[in-house]
XYZ file of C-alpha atoms in Angstrom:
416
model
C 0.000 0.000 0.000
C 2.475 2.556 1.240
C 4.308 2.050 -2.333
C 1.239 2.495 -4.279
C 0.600 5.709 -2.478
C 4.598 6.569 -3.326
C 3.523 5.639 -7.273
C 0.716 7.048 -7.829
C 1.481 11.290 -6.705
C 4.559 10.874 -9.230
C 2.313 9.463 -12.103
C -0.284 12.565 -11.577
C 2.709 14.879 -11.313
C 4.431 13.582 -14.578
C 0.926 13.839 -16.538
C -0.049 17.251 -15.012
C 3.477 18.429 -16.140
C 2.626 16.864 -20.157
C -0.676 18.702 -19.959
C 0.798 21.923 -18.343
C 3.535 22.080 -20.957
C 1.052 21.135 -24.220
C -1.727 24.029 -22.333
C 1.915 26.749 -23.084
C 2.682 25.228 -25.933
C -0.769 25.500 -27.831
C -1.296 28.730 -25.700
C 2.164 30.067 -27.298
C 1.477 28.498 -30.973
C -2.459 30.404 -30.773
C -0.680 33.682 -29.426
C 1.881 33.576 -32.220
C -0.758 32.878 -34.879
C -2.402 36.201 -33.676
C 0.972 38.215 -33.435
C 1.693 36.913 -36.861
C -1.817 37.546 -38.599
C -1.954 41.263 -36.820
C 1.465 42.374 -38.050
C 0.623 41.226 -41.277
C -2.057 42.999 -41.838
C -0.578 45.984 -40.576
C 2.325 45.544 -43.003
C -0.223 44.823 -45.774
C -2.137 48.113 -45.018
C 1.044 50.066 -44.880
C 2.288 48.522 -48.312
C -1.142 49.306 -49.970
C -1.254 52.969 -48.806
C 2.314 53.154 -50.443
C 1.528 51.652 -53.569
C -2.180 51.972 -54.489
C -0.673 54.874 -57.472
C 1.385 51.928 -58.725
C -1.988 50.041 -58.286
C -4.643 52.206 -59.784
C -2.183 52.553 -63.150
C -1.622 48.907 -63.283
C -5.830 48.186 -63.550
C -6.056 50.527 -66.219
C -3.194 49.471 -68.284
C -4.396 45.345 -67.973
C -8.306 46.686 -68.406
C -7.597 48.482 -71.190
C -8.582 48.357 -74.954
C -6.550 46.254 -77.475
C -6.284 49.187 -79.125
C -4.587 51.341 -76.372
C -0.970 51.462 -77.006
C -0.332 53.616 -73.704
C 2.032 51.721 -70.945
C 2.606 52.713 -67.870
C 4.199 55.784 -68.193
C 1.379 57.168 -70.553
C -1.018 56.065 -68.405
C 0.239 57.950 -65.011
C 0.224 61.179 -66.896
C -3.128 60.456 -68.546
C -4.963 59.755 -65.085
C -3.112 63.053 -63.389
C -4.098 65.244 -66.454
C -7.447 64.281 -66.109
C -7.416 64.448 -61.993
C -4.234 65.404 -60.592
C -2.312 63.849 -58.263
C -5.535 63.054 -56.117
C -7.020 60.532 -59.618
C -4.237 58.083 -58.419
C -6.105 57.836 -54.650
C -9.388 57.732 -55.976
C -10.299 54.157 -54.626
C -8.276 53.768 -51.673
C -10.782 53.092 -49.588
C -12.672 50.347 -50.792
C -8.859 49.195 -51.391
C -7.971 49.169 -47.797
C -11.622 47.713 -46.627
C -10.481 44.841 -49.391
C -6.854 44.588 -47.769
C -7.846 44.193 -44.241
C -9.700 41.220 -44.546
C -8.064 39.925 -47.285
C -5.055 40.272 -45.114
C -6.390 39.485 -41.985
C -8.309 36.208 -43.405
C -5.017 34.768 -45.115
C -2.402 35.271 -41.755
C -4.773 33.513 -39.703
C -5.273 30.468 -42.391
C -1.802 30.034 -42.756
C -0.685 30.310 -39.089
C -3.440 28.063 -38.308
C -2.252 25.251 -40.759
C 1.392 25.648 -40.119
C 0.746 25.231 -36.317
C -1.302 22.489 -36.506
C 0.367 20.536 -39.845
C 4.126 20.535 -38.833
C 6.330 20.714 -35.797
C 8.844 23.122 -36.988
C 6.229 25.589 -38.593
C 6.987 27.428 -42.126
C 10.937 27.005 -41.755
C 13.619 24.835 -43.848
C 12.991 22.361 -41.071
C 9.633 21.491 -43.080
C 9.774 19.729 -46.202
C 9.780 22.205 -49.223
C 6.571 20.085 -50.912
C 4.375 20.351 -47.566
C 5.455 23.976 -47.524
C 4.222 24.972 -50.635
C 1.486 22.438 -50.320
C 0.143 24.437 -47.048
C 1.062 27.608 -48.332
C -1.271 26.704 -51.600
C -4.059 26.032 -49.189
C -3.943 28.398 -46.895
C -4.629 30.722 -50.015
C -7.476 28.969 -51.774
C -9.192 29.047 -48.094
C -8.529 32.995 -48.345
C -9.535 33.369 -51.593
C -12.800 31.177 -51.207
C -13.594 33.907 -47.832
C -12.552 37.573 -50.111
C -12.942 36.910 -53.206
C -16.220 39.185 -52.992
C -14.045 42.014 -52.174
C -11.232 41.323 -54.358
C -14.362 41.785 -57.187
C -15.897 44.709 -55.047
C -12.539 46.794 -54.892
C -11.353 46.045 -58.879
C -14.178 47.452 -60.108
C -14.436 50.568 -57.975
C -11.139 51.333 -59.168
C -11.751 50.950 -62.436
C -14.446 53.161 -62.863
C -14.923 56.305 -64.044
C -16.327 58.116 -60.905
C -15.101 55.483 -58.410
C -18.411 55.462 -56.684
C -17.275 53.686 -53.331
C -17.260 50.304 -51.725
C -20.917 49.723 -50.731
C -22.040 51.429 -54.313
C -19.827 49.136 -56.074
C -21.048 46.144 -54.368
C -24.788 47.196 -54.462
C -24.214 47.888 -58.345
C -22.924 44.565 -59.241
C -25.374 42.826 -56.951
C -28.155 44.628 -59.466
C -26.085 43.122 -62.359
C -25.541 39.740 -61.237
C -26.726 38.561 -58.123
C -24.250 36.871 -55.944
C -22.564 35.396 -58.620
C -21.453 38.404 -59.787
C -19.209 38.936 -56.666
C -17.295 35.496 -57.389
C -16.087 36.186 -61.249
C -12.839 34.371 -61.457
C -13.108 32.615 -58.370
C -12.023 29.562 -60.100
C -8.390 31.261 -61.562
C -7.908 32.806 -58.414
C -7.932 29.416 -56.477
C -5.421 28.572 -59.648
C -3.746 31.567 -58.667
C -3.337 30.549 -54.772
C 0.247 28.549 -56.910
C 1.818 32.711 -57.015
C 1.794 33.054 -53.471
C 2.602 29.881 -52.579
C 5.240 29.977 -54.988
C 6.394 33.154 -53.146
C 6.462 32.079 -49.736
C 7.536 28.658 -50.171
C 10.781 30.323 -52.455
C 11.760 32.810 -49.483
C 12.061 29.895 -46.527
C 14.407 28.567 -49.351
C 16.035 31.242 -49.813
C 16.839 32.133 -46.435
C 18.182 29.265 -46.467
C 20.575 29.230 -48.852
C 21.780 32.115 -46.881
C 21.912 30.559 -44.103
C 23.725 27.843 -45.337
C 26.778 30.171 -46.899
C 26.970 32.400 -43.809
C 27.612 29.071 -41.924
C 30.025 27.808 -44.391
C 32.045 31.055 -44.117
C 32.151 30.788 -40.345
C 29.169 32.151 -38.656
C 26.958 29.990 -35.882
C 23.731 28.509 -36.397
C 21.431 31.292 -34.633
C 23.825 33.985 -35.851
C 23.445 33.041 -40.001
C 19.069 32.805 -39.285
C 19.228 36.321 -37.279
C 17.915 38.254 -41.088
C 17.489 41.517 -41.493
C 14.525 43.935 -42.853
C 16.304 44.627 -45.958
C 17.447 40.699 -46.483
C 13.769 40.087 -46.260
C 12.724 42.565 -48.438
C 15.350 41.888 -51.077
C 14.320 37.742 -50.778
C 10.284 38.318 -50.848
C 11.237 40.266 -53.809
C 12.909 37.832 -55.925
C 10.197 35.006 -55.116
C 7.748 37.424 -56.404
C 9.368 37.987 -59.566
C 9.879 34.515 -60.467
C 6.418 33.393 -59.111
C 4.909 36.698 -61.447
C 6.695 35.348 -64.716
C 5.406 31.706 -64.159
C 1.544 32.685 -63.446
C 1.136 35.724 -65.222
C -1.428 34.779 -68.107
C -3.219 33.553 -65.162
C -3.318 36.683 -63.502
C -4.696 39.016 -66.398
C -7.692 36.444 -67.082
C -8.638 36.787 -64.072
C -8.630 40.699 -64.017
C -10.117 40.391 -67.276
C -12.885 38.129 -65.772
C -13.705 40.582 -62.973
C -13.484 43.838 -64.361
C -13.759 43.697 -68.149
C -16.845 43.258 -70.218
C -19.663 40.794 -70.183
C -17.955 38.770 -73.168
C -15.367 38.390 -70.838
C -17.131 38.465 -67.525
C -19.184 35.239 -68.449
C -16.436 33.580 -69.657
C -14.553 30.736 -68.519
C -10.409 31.824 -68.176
C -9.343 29.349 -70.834
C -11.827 31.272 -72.563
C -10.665 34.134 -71.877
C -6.963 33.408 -72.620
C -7.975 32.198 -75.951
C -9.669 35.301 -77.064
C -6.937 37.492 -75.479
C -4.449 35.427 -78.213
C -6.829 36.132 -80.943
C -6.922 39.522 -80.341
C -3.364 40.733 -79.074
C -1.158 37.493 -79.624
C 0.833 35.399 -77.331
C 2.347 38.816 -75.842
C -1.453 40.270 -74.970
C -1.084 37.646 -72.148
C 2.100 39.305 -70.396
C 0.384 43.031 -70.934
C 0.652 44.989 -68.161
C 3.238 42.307 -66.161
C 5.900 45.101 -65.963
C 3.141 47.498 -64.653
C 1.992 45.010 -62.261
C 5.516 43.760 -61.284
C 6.209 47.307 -60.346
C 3.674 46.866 -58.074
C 3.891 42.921 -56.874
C 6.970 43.403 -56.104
C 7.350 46.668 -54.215
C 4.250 45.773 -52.591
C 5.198 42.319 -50.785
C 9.045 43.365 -50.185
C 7.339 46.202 -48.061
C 4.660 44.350 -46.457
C 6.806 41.691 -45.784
C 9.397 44.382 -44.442
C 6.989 45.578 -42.363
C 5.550 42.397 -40.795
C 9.652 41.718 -39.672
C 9.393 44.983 -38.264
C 6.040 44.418 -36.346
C 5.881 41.365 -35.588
C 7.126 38.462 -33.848
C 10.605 37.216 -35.657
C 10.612 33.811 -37.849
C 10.943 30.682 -36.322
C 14.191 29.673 -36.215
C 15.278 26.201 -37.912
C 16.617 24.223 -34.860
C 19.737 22.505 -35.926
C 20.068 19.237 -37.258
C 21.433 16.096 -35.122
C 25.178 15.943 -35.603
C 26.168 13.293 -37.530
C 27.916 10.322 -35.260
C 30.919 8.204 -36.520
C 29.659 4.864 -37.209
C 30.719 2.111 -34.442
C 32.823 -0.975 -34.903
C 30.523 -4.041 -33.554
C 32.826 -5.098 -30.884
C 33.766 -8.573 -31.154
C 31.375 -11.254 -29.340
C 34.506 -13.232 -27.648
C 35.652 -12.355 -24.381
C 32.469 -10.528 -24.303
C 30.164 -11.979 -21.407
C 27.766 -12.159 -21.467
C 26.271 -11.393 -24.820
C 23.008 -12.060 -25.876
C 22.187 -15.772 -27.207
C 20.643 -14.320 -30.838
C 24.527 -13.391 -31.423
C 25.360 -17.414 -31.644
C 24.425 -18.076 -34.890
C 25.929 -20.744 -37.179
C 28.033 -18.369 -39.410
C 29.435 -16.716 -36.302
C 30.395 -20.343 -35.408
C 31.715 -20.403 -38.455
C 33.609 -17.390 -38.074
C 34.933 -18.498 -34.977
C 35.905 -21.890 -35.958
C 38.168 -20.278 -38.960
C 39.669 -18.157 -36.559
C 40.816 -20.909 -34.492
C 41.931 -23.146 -37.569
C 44.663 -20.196 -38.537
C 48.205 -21.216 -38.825
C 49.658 -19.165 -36.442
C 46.687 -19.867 -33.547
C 47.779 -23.708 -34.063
C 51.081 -23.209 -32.868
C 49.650 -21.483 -29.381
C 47.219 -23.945 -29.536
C 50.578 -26.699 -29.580
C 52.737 -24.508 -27.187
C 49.469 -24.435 -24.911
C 49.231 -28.325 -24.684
C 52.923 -28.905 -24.392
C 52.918 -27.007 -21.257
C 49.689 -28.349 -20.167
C 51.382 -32.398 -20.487
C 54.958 -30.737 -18.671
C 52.021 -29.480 -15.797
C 50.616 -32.841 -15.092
C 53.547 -35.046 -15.097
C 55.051 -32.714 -12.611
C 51.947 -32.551 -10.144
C 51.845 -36.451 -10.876
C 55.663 -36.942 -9.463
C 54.840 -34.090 -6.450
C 51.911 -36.603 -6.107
C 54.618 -39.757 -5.869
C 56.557 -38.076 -3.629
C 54.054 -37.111 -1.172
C 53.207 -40.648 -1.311
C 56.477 -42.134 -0.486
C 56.788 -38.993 1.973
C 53.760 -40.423 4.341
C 54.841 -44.002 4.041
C 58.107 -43.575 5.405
C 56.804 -41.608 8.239
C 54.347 -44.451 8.941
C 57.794 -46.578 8.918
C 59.841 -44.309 11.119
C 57.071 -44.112 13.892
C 56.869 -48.009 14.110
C 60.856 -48.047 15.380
C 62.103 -49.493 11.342
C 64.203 -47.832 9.097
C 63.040 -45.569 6.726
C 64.078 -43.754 3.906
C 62.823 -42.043 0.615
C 63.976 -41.077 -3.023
C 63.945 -37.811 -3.549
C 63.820 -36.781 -8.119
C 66.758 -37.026 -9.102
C 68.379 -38.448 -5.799
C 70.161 -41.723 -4.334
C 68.170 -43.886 -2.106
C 69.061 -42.374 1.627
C 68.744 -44.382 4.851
C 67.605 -42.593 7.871
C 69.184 -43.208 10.940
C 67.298 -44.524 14.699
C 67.750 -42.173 17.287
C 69.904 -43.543 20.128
């Protein structure tokens, strides 16, 4: 009894101390999910208020007429001839209601899923295919929650008098219904591969980094401690390379949201097709150096930004150092060692061993001395013999006497 009462406090104790320490670690995982999701929509606001010139011209140049040979340039002067420098902020509003929950929405998918999907959250300690595989669906969730505003704000910017958020969304509800506030929603779950793309491509990038500041001397912690400006510079190199590989993809679905209802009602293979009929295989990349302009400046600073605000990256832990591999020691003069060992072959092996050349020699030596051993206790033996029976002799008042190895026969003399 009295050690059942000694067992049983230490069992509670060790599983109170589990659940304590997975309570703080789920309580530490949700808290960084919400420091993560608020800084990033922070930084996304910030970026958007800085950009939304770079924004406004890059709608009108991928909305606009195949016959409009203005680019960017000609467009910026056309839209502050027409309104001054206020025509490039008409819109920000809806753009920002659009951002925050866009924002908002996507941080808390993807802090949710990389909390609960991996142990090491999004760093190079997670495989690079479950990265981007997370990363893919933690957009598609966002886009299937804002795509409604993503419609909403594109078309209050493209319009002429830029009406407002609610007026926008009450106009195309009159046009369309509800379906009119998910055009492209099938291309933008397509499109969830850019940012994926994106994010997944700066983890690996970092660390690369990593890697050479390591192999040029630095610690572990020391070559993961990056800057704002090597985050910046990294976010904007994924973007780039994830803008060239989706682009078409992108300006069908603009096309699908914003432009007429040829285009509007049709499906984006559709609408790529038509765009080649009209403008040729380069109609499909219109507007991508507008838009990378844009894309790019816009997630280097909200990315630059969320560093800034909020809590830093997770921190690959470092891998296992790698251990010499260990000679088996061998089994004999081991004891004991366990019976499984004793196979035939080792048997074998052992048997071999013992059949060597030079092993029969010791094994000849060995017996030579064992034979030179036994004669000699045999004759200490004899002579202990002889020993007691002339003692026996003595006692009894006759003459004794006894050989010694080696020795002449001596007679011992009667005490007078």
């Amino acid at each position: 009894m009295q050690e059942n009462n000694c067992t049983e406090p230490e069992s509670g104790t060790s599983e109170n101390t589990n659940v304590s320490n997975a309570l703080h670690k789920l309580k530490w995982k949700n808290a960084s999910v919400v420091a993560n999701a608020v800084s990033g929509t922070i930084g996304s606001l910030l970026a958007e208020a800085t950009l939304f010139p770079v924004d406004k011209i890059k709608l009108q140049v991928q909305t606009a007429k195949a016959g409009d040979s203005r680019g960017f340039v000609g467009t910026l002067v056309s839209i502050v001839r027409q309104a001054g420098i206020r025509g490039l902020y008409r819109g920000i509003g809806a753009a920002l209601i659009k951002e925050t929950v866009h924002s908002l929405n996507y941080w808390l998918w993807y802090g949710f899923l990389f909390a609960v999907c991996t142990e090491f959250e999004d760093t190079s300690g997670t495989s690079t295919m479950r990265r981007l595989l997370l990363n893919l669906l933690a957009k598609q969730l966002n886009w299937l929650c804002t795509v409604p505003f993503e419609v909403v704000s594109s078309v209050n910017q493209v319009s002429a008098n830029n009406p407002g958020f609610l007026a926008t969304a009450l106009s195309l509800y009159e046009e369309g219904g509800v379906g009119a506030f998910y055009r492209g929603l099938t291309v933008s779950l397509l499109l969830a591969i850019n940012p994926a793309i994106m994010n997944t491509l700066i983890t690996s990038l970092l660390r690369l980094r990593a890697l050479a500041l390591e192999s040029c001397g630095a610690g572990h912690s020391e070559a993961r401690q990056h800057s704002a400006a090597v985050i910046g510079s990294v976010t904007g190199i994924s973007k780039i390379i994830a803008t060239v590989l989706t682009y078409p993809l992108i300006r069908a679905k603009v096309l699908q949201q914003t432009a007429n209802a040829v285009f509007g009602q049709s499906h984006f293979v559709q609408v790529i097709k038509q765009v080649v009929a009209l403008e040729g295989i380069a109609g499909l990349y219109r507007g991508m150096l507008a838009m990378s302009y844009k894309t790019v400046l816009w997630n280097s600073l909200m990315m630059i930004f969320k560093h800034l605000l909020g809590p830093k990256r997770a921190i690959t832990p470092p891998a296992s150092p790698r251990l010499a591999p260990i000679r088996n020691m061998p089994l004999m003069a081991r004891e004991p060692f366990p019976v499984e060992y004793l196979s035939q072959e080792k048997l074998d092996e052992i048997l071999c061993y013992l059949q060597r050349g030079s092993s029969n020699k010791k094994l000849e030596a060995l017996e030579r001395r064992v034979d030179e051993a036994t004669g000699e206790i045999r004759e200490v033996r004899k002579m202990l013999a002889e020993l007691l029976a002339r003692s026996d002799g003595a006692s009894a008042g006759r003459s004794v006497s006894f050989t010694l190895p080696g020795d002449e026969r001596v007679p011992s003399r009667r005490n007078h």
